[in-house]
Amino acid sequence: MNILLVEPNFPLPAKSRNHRDFLPIGLLKLASYHRDHGDDVKLLRGNKYLSDFYPDEIKITSLFTYWSDYVWDSVHFYKENYPNAKVVVGGIYASLMPKHCRRSGCDDVFVGVDENAEKFKPAYDLVDIDYQIIHTSRGCERKCKFCGSWKIEPEFIAKKSIKDEICSNRIIFYDNNLLANPFIESILEELKYATYNKRVVYSESQCGIDGRLLTPKIAKLLKQARFLNPRIAWDHRYKEWKSIKKQIDILVNAGYPAKDIYIFMIYNFEPDYYEMLKKLNKCKQWGVQIADCRYRPLNQTFDNYNPIKKQTNEDYYIYSKWTDRQIKLFRKKVREQNIVIRHGFESYSRKLENWGECRRREKTKNLKVDSTHPS
């Protein structure tokens, strides 16, 4: 069979500190699965017609529900150009809103994780990247109302080891709750000594870590395993600040500079703007950066947010306790505060920002990473 795997033309987060885009890890595992079954596989991003390849089946991935328009656009394109091919949509949006997804005109919707494909390593040869993605676990035992991962992956499944999966010097963990893996200590021990092509391996996490599970031993292992930019989740109220400070101190005592620690925050949600400002000010006092995430409901199917225009709920989701102005002002304050902390400035200015970013790029350009194995 001919299998065409499609990643719709989702927006790319050009300034992401983790990686340049949301890698279609599910499609890459499907590619390995179909190759193992003797199928001819091609992977495309966006809507493109291949005159020399007619697929029997087209599998389109989906991400956030508010990017559903990109999925519908791809479904329409491939149904029109390959009318005899079966078009199936899977992924996050498809799993959270299967009925809505079916209205796109696709032939079928796949809900959840494909257990057959999950057993295979991703086909990284199909993408041009300098990192790999690993799940040490699937699912999450927490059931936060703003998150849909536990709905898509209702069973928590943890790996005991990842050493045989390593195929890059940079790993991005896609776990929903990395520290919840009961074998996390042994996995970090593996990473302490892990090498690839005779160079050491670095790692970081796409999601914030659950600091309630952080211990001095785990923090030390994270540092020894060259885990970069730890992000502590502060999802709820300001009154939790003493617990958050304790988690930061654990990481600092393990060797992490405060400015390299991030606090993951959700805004445009339950804590209102003024309470979020108190959290923001605490982070400034502590000298840590913020990884912020604007909340959208799990059934939100559009997001036309524009940071420089005055907007309403007709354009994007605005929580009842927030206003359009507050959302944009909070995002601006976070950005400016991060720049101040990152570069050690006394206060923010555009001129200092440009100078600091030029200095950072120059350091990155000239950086020679010590690739020898630690003794």
CSV table of C-alpha atoms in Angstrom, one decimal:
chain,number,residue,atom,x,y,z
A,1,MET,CA,0.0,0.0,0.0
A,2,ASN,CA,0.9,3.6,-0.5
A,3,ILE,CA,0.6,5.6,2.7
A,4,LEU,CA,0.7,9.4,2.7
A,5,LEU,CA,1.3,11.0,6.1
A,6,VAL,CA,0.3,14.7,6.4
A,7,GLU,CA,1.1,17.4,9.0
A,8,PRO,CA,-1.2,20.3,8.2
A,9,ASN,CA,0.4,23.7,7.8
A,10,PHE,CA,0.2,24.6,11.5
A,11,PRO,CA,1.9,27.9,12.7
A,12,LEU,CA,5.5,27.5,13.6
A,13,PRO,CA,6.6,29.0,17.0
A,14,ALA,CA,9.8,30.6,15.6
A,15,LYS,CA,11.1,31.8,19.0
A,16,SER,CA,10.5,28.5,20.8
A,17,ARG,CA,13.4,27.8,23.2
A,18,ASN,CA,12.7,24.1,23.1
A,19,HIS,CA,12.6,23.4,19.4
A,20,ARG,CA,11.5,25.0,16.2
A,21,ASP,CA,8.1,23.3,15.8
A,22,PHE,CA,5.7,20.7,17.1
A,23,LEU,CA,7.2,17.5,15.7
A,24,PRO,CA,4.6,15.1,14.3
A,25,ILE,CA,5.9,12.3,16.5
A,26,GLY,CA,2.7,10.2,15.9
A,27,LEU,CA,3.2,10.3,12.1
A,28,LEU,CA,6.9,9.3,12.5
A,29,LYS,CA,5.9,6.3,14.5
A,30,LEU,CA,3.2,5.4,11.9
A,31,ALA,CA,5.8,5.7,9.2
A,32,SER,CA,8.0,3.1,10.9
A,33,TYR,CA,5.0,0.9,11.5
A,34,HIS,CA,3.9,1.0,7.8
A,35,ARG,CA,7.4,0.4,6.6
A,36,ASP,CA,7.7,-2.6,8.8
A,37,HIS,CA,4.5,-3.9,7.0
A,38,GLY,CA,6.0,-3.3,3.6
A,39,ASP,CA,4.1,-0.2,2.7
A,40,ASP,CA,5.6,2.7,0.7
A,41,VAL,CA,5.4,5.8,2.9
A,42,LYS,CA,5.8,9.6,2.3
A,43,LEU,CA,5.5,12.5,4.8
A,44,LEU,CA,4.3,15.9,3.8
A,45,ARG,CA,3.8,19.2,5.6
A,46,GLY,CA,0.9,21.3,4.3
A,47,ASN,CA,-1.2,20.7,1.2
A,48,LYS,CA,0.9,19.4,-1.8
A,49,TYR,CA,0.0,17.3,-4.8
A,50,LEU,CA,2.4,14.5,-5.7
A,51,SER,CA,2.0,13.6,-9.4
A,52,ASP,CA,4.2,10.5,-9.0
A,53,PHE,CA,2.6,9.0,-5.9
A,54,TYR,CA,-1.0,8.1,-5.5
A,55,PRO,CA,-1.8,7.1,-1.9
A,56,ASP,CA,-4.2,4.3,-0.9
A,57,GLU,CA,-4.6,5.9,2.5
A,58,ILE,CA,-3.9,9.4,3.8
A,59,LYS,CA,-3.4,9.9,7.5
A,60,ILE,CA,-3.6,13.5,8.7
A,61,THR,CA,-2.5,14.5,12.2
A,62,SER,CA,-4.1,17.2,14.4
A,63,LEU,CA,-2.9,19.3,17.2
A,64,PHE,CA,-4.8,21.8,19.3
A,65,THR,CA,-8.6,22.1,18.9
A,66,TYR,CA,-8.2,25.8,18.1
A,67,TRP,CA,-6.2,24.9,15.0
A,68,SER,CA,-9.0,22.8,13.6
A,69,ASP,CA,-9.2,25.0,10.5
A,70,TYR,CA,-5.8,23.8,9.4
A,71,VAL,CA,-7.0,20.2,9.6
A,72,TRP,CA,-10.2,20.8,7.7
A,73,ASP,CA,-8.2,22.6,5.0
A,74,SER,CA,-6.0,19.6,4.6
A,75,VAL,CA,-8.9,17.2,4.5
A,76,HIS,CA,-10.6,19.2,1.8
A,77,PHE,CA,-7.4,19.5,-0.3
A,78,TYR,CA,-6.5,15.8,-0.2
A,79,LYS,CA,-10.1,14.6,-0.7
A,80,GLU,CA,-10.3,16.7,-3.8
A,81,ASN,CA,-6.9,15.7,-5.2
A,82,TYR,CA,-7.0,12.0,-4.2
A,83,PRO,CA,-10.7,11.1,-4.3
A,84,ASN,CA,-10.1,7.4,-4.2
A,85,ALA,CA,-7.8,7.5,-1.1
A,86,LYS,CA,-9.1,6.9,2.4
A,87,VAL,CA,-8.6,10.0,4.5
A,88,VAL,CA,-8.2,9.4,8.3
A,89,VAL,CA,-7.6,12.1,10.9
A,90,GLY,CA,-5.9,11.4,14.3
A,91,GLY,CA,-4.2,13.4,17.0
A,92,ILE,CA,-5.2,15.7,19.8
A,93,TYR,CA,-8.1,17.6,18.1
A,94,ALA,CA,-9.5,14.4,16.6
A,95,SER,CA,-9.4,12.6,20.0
A,96,LEU,CA,-10.9,15.5,22.0
A,97,MET,CA,-13.6,16.4,19.4
A,98,PRO,CA,-14.2,13.4,17.1
A,99,LYS,CA,-17.7,14.5,16.1
A,100,HIS,CA,-16.6,17.9,15.1
A,101,CYS,CA,-13.6,16.4,13.3
A,102,ARG,CA,-15.9,14.1,11.3
A,103,ARG,CA,-17.7,17.1,9.9
A,104,SER,CA,-14.5,18.0,8.0
A,105,GLY,CA,-15.4,15.4,5.4
A,106,CYS,CA,-12.7,12.8,6.3
A,107,ASP,CA,-13.5,9.1,6.0
A,108,ASP,CA,-12.6,8.2,9.5
A,109,VAL,CA,-11.4,9.6,12.8
A,110,PHE,CA,-8.8,7.8,15.0
A,111,VAL,CA,-9.2,8.5,18.7
A,112,GLY,CA,-6.4,8.1,21.2
A,113,VAL,CA,-2.9,6.6,20.8
A,114,ASP,CA,-2.3,3.9,18.1
A,115,GLU,CA,-0.9,1.1,20.3
A,116,ASN,CA,0.5,-0.7,17.2
A,117,ALA,CA,2.5,2.2,16.1
A,118,GLU,CA,3.5,3.2,19.6
A,119,LYS,CA,5.8,0.1,19.7
A,120,PHE,CA,8.0,1.5,16.9
A,121,LYS,CA,10.8,4.1,17.0
A,122,PRO,CA,10.0,7.3,15.1
A,123,ALA,CA,11.3,7.5,11.5
A,124,TYR,CA,13.5,10.5,12.1
A,125,ASP,CA,15.0,10.2,8.6
A,126,LEU,CA,11.8,11.8,7.3
A,127,VAL,CA,12.5,15.1,9.1
A,128,ASP,CA,15.5,17.5,9.3
A,129,ILE,CA,16.0,18.0,13.0
A,130,ASP,CA,18.9,17.9,15.6
A,131,TYR,CA,16.9,16.4,18.4
A,132,GLN,CA,14.6,13.4,19.2
A,133,ILE,CA,11.4,13.1,21.2
A,134,ILE,CA,11.0,10.5,23.9
A,135,HIS,CA,8.0,9.6,26.1
A,136,THR,CA,9.1,7.9,29.3
A,137,SER,CA,5.4,7.6,30.2
A,138,ARG,CA,2.0,8.0,28.6
A,139,GLY,CA,-1.0,9.5,30.4
A,140,CYS,CA,-1.2,11.5,33.6
A,141,GLU,CA,-2.5,10.6,37.0
A,142,ARG,CA,-3.5,14.2,37.6
A,143,LYS,CA,-6.8,15.3,36.1
A,144,CYS,CA,-6.4,19.0,35.7
A,145,LYS,CA,-9.5,20.6,34.2
A,146,PHE,CA,-7.5,22.7,31.8
A,147,CYS,CA,-5.7,19.7,30.3
A,148,GLY,CA,-6.9,17.0,28.0
A,149,SER,CA,-4.0,14.5,28.1
A,150,TRP,CA,-5.7,12.3,30.6
A,151,LYS,CA,-8.8,12.1,28.3
A,152,ILE,CA,-6.7,11.0,25.3
A,153,GLU,CA,-4.4,8.7,27.3
A,154,PRO,CA,-6.6,7.5,30.3
A,155,GLU,CA,-4.1,4.9,31.4
A,156,PHE,CA,-0.8,5.8,33.0
A,157,ILE,CA,2.0,3.7,31.4
A,158,ALA,CA,5.6,4.1,32.4
A,159,LYS,CA,8.9,2.8,30.9
A,160,LYS,CA,11.6,1.4,33.0
A,161,SER,CA,14.4,2.4,30.6
A,162,ILE,CA,15.0,4.6,27.6
A,163,LYS,CA,18.7,3.9,26.9
A,164,ASP,CA,18.0,1.7,23.8
A,165,GLU,CA,15.9,4.6,22.3
A,166,ILE,CA,18.6,7.2,22.3
A,167,CYS,CA,19.6,8.3,18.8
A,168,SER,CA,20.5,11.9,19.2
A,169,ASN,CA,22.6,14.1,21.5
A,170,ARG,CA,19.5,16.2,22.4
A,171,ILE,CA,16.3,14.7,23.8
A,172,ILE,CA,13.0,16.5,24.3
A,173,PHE,CA,10.7,14.7,26.7
A,174,TYR,CA,7.0,14.8,25.8
A,175,ASP,CA,5.8,13.3,29.0
A,176,ASN,CA,2.7,14.9,30.5
A,177,ASN,CA,4.2,14.4,33.9
A,178,LEU,CA,7.8,13.4,33.7
A,179,LEU,CA,8.5,13.0,37.4
A,180,ALA,CA,5.5,10.8,37.9
A,181,ASN,CA,7.3,7.9,36.3
A,182,PRO,CA,8.2,5.6,39.2
A,183,PHE,CA,11.4,4.7,37.4
A,184,ILE,CA,12.5,8.3,36.8
A,185,GLU,CA,15.6,8.0,39.0
A,186,SER,CA,17.0,5.0,37.1
A,187,ILE,CA,16.2,6.7,33.8
A,188,LEU,CA,18.2,9.8,34.9
A,189,GLU,CA,21.0,7.5,36.0
A,190,GLU,CA,21.0,6.2,32.4
A,191,LEU,CA,21.2,9.7,31.0
A,192,LYS,CA,24.1,10.6,33.3
A,193,TYR,CA,26.3,8.2,31.3
A,194,ALA,CA,24.5,8.3,28.0
A,195,THR,CA,26.4,9.2,24.8
A,196,TYR,CA,25.6,9.2,21.1
A,197,ASN,CA,28.3,9.3,18.5
A,198,LYS,CA,30.8,9.6,21.4
A,199,ARG,CA,29.2,12.8,22.6
A,200,VAL,CA,27.2,13.3,25.8
A,201,VAL,CA,23.4,13.7,25.7
A,202,TYR,CA,21.4,16.7,26.8
A,203,SER,CA,17.7,16.8,27.5
A,204,GLU,CA,14.8,19.0,28.4
A,205,SER,CA,11.0,18.8,28.8
A,206,GLN,CA,8.2,20.2,26.7
A,207,CYS,CA,5.9,20.4,29.7
A,208,GLY,CA,6.4,21.8,33.1
A,209,ILE,CA,7.5,19.4,35.8
A,210,ASP,CA,5.3,18.6,38.8
A,211,GLY,CA,7.4,20.2,41.5
A,212,ARG,CA,5.4,18.4,44.2
A,213,LEU,CA,7.3,15.3,43.1
A,214,LEU,CA,10.7,17.0,43.1
A,215,THR,CA,13.2,15.8,45.8
A,216,PRO,CA,16.8,16.9,46.4
A,217,LYS,CA,18.0,13.5,45.0
A,218,ILE,CA,15.9,13.9,41.8
A,219,ALA,CA,17.1,17.5,41.4
A,220,LYS,CA,20.7,16.4,41.7
A,221,LEU,CA,20.1,13.6,39.1
A,222,LEU,CA,18.5,16.1,36.7
A,223,LYS,CA,21.6,18.3,36.9
A,224,GLN,CA,24.0,15.3,36.6
A,225,ALA,CA,22.0,14.1,33.6
A,226,ARG,CA,22.4,17.5,31.9
A,227,PHE,CA,18.7,18.2,32.0
A,228,LEU,CA,18.3,21.8,30.7
A,229,ASN,CA,15.9,24.7,31.7
A,230,PRO,CA,13.8,22.9,34.2
A,231,ARG,CA,10.2,24.3,34.3
A,232,ILE,CA,8.2,24.1,37.5
A,233,ALA,CA,4.5,24.1,37.0
A,234,TRP,CA,2.7,26.8,39.0
A,235,ASP,CA,-0.8,26.2,37.7
A,236,HIS,CA,-2.9,27.5,40.5
A,237,ARG,CA,-3.2,30.2,43.1
A,238,TYR,CA,-0.7,32.7,44.5
A,239,LYS,CA,-1.0,31.3,48.0
A,240,GLU,CA,1.1,28.3,46.8
A,241,TRP,CA,4.2,30.6,46.5
A,242,LYS,CA,6.0,29.1,49.5
A,243,SER,CA,5.8,25.6,48.0
A,244,ILE,CA,7.0,26.9,44.6
A,245,LYS,CA,9.9,28.7,46.3
A,246,LYS,CA,10.9,25.5,48.1
A,247,GLN,CA,11.0,23.7,44.7
A,248,ILE,CA,13.1,26.4,43.2
A,249,ASP,CA,15.5,26.2,46.2
A,250,ILE,CA,15.8,22.4,45.6
A,251,LEU,CA,16.9,23.0,42.0
A,252,VAL,CA,19.3,25.9,43.0
A,253,ASN,CA,20.9,23.7,45.6
A,254,ALA,CA,21.4,21.0,43.0
A,255,GLY,CA,23.4,23.5,40.9
A,256,TYR,CA,20.9,25.2,38.6
A,257,PRO,CA,21.3,29.0,38.4
A,258,ALA,CA,18.0,30.7,39.2
A,259,LYS,CA,17.9,32.4,35.8
A,260,ASP,CA,17.9,29.0,34.1
A,261,ILE,CA,14.9,27.9,36.0
A,262,TYR,CA,11.4,28.6,34.5
A,263,ILE,CA,8.0,28.8,36.2
A,264,PHE,CA,5.3,27.4,33.9
A,265,MET,CA,2.1,29.5,34.3
A,266,ILE,CA,-1.3,29.4,32.6
A,267,TYR,CA,-3.0,32.8,32.2
A,268,ASN,CA,-6.4,33.9,31.0
A,269,PHE,CA,-7.8,31.4,33.4
A,270,GLU,CA,-8.8,31.0,37.1
A,271,PRO,CA,-6.4,33.3,38.9
A,272,ASP,CA,-7.4,36.8,37.6
A,273,TYR,CA,-5.0,39.3,36.1
A,274,TYR,CA,-4.1,40.9,39.5
A,275,GLU,CA,-3.4,37.6,41.2
A,276,MET,CA,-1.2,36.6,38.2
A,277,LEU,CA,0.7,39.9,38.6
A,278,LYS,CA,1.5,38.9,42.2
A,279,LYS,CA,2.9,35.6,40.9
A,280,LEU,CA,4.9,37.5,38.2
A,281,ASN,CA,6.4,39.7,40.9
A,282,LYS,CA,7.4,36.8,43.0
A,283,CYS,CA,9.3,35.3,40.1
A,284,LYS,CA,11.1,38.6,39.6
A,285,GLN,CA,12.1,38.5,43.3
A,286,TRP,CA,13.4,35.0,42.9
A,287,GLY,CA,15.2,35.7,39.7
A,288,VAL,CA,13.6,33.0,37.7
A,289,GLN,CA,12.0,33.2,34.2
A,290,ILE,CA,8.5,32.4,33.2
A,291,ALA,CA,7.1,30.0,30.5
A,292,ASP,CA,3.6,31.3,30.0
A,293,CYS,CA,0.7,29.6,28.3
A,294,ARG,CA,-2.6,31.4,27.3
A,295,TYR,CA,-5.5,29.2,28.2
A,296,ARG,CA,-8.1,28.1,25.6
A,297,PRO,CA,-10.9,25.6,26.4
A,298,LEU,CA,-10.6,22.1,25.2
A,299,ASN,CA,-13.5,22.6,22.8
A,300,GLN,CA,-12.3,25.9,21.3
A,301,THR,CA,-12.1,25.5,17.6
A,302,PHE,CA,-10.6,28.9,16.6
A,303,ASP,CA,-7.9,31.3,17.8
A,304,ASN,CA,-7.3,34.5,15.8
A,305,TYR,CA,-5.3,36.2,18.6
A,306,ASN,CA,-3.4,39.3,17.4
A,307,PRO,CA,-1.1,41.0,20.0
A,308,ILE,CA,-1.3,44.4,18.4
A,309,LYS,CA,-5.1,44.7,17.8
A,310,LYS,CA,-8.0,45.3,20.1
A,311,GLN,CA,-10.1,42.2,20.1
A,312,THR,CA,-13.1,40.4,21.6
A,313,ASN,CA,-14.4,36.8,22.2
A,314,GLU,CA,-15.4,36.8,18.6
A,315,ASP,CA,-11.6,36.6,17.7
A,316,TYR,CA,-10.2,34.4,20.4
A,317,TYR,CA,-11.2,33.0,23.8
A,318,ILE,CA,-11.2,35.6,26.7
A,319,TYR,CA,-11.9,34.1,30.1
A,320,SER,CA,-14.7,35.8,32.1
A,321,LYS,CA,-12.3,37.2,34.7
A,322,TRP,CA,-9.9,38.6,32.1
A,323,THR,CA,-10.0,41.3,29.4
A,324,ASP,CA,-8.4,41.6,26.1
A,325,ARG,CA,-6.2,44.4,27.4
A,326,GLN,CA,-5.1,42.4,30.5
A,327,ILE,CA,-4.2,39.4,28.4
A,328,LYS,CA,-1.9,41.3,26.1
A,329,LEU,CA,-0.5,43.4,28.9
A,330,PHE,CA,0.4,40.3,30.9
A,331,ARG,CA,2.1,38.7,27.9
A,332,LYS,CA,4.1,41.9,27.4
A,333,LYS,CA,5.1,42.0,31.1
A,334,VAL,CA,6.2,38.4,31.0
A,335,ARG,CA,8.3,38.9,27.9
A,336,GLU,CA,10.1,42.0,29.3
A,337,GLN,CA,10.7,40.5,32.7
A,338,ASN,CA,12.2,37.4,31.2
A,339,ILE,CA,14.6,39.6,29.1
A,340,VAL,CA,15.7,41.5,32.3
A,341,ILE,CA,16.3,38.3,34.2
A,342,ARG,CA,18.0,36.4,31.3
A,343,HIS,CA,20.5,39.1,30.7
A,344,GLY,CA,20.9,40.5,34.2
A,345,PHE,CA,19.5,44.0,33.4
A,346,GLU,CA,18.2,46.4,36.0
A,347,SER,CA,15.2,47.3,33.9
A,348,TYR,CA,13.8,46.7,30.5
A,349,SER,CA,14.4,48.8,27.4
A,350,ARG,CA,14.2,47.9,23.7
A,351,LYS,CA,17.8,49.0,23.2
A,352,LEU,CA,19.0,46.7,26.0
A,353,GLU,CA,16.9,43.9,24.6
A,354,ASN,CA,18.6,44.1,21.2
A,355,TRP,CA,22.0,44.3,22.7
A,356,GLY,CA,21.4,41.4,25.0
A,357,GLU,CA,20.0,39.2,22.2
A,358,CYS,CA,23.0,40.0,20.0
A,359,ARG,CA,25.3,39.1,22.8
A,360,ARG,CA,23.4,35.8,23.4
A,361,ARG,CA,23.6,34.9,19.7
A,362,GLU,CA,27.3,35.6,19.6
A,363,LYS,CA,27.9,33.4,22.7
A,364,THR,CA,25.9,30.6,21.1
A,365,LYS,CA,27.9,31.0,17.8
A,366,ASN,CA,31.2,30.7,19.6
A,367,LEU,CA,30.2,28.1,22.1
A,368,LYS,CA,32.3,24.9,21.9
A,369,VAL,CA,30.4,22.2,23.8
A,370,ASP,CA,32.6,19.9,25.8
A,371,SER,CA,31.7,16.5,24.3
A,372,THR,CA,33.9,14.3,26.4
A,373,HIS,CA,32.2,11.8,28.7
A,374,PRO,CA,32.1,13.1,32.3
A,375,SER,CA,34.4,11.3,34.7
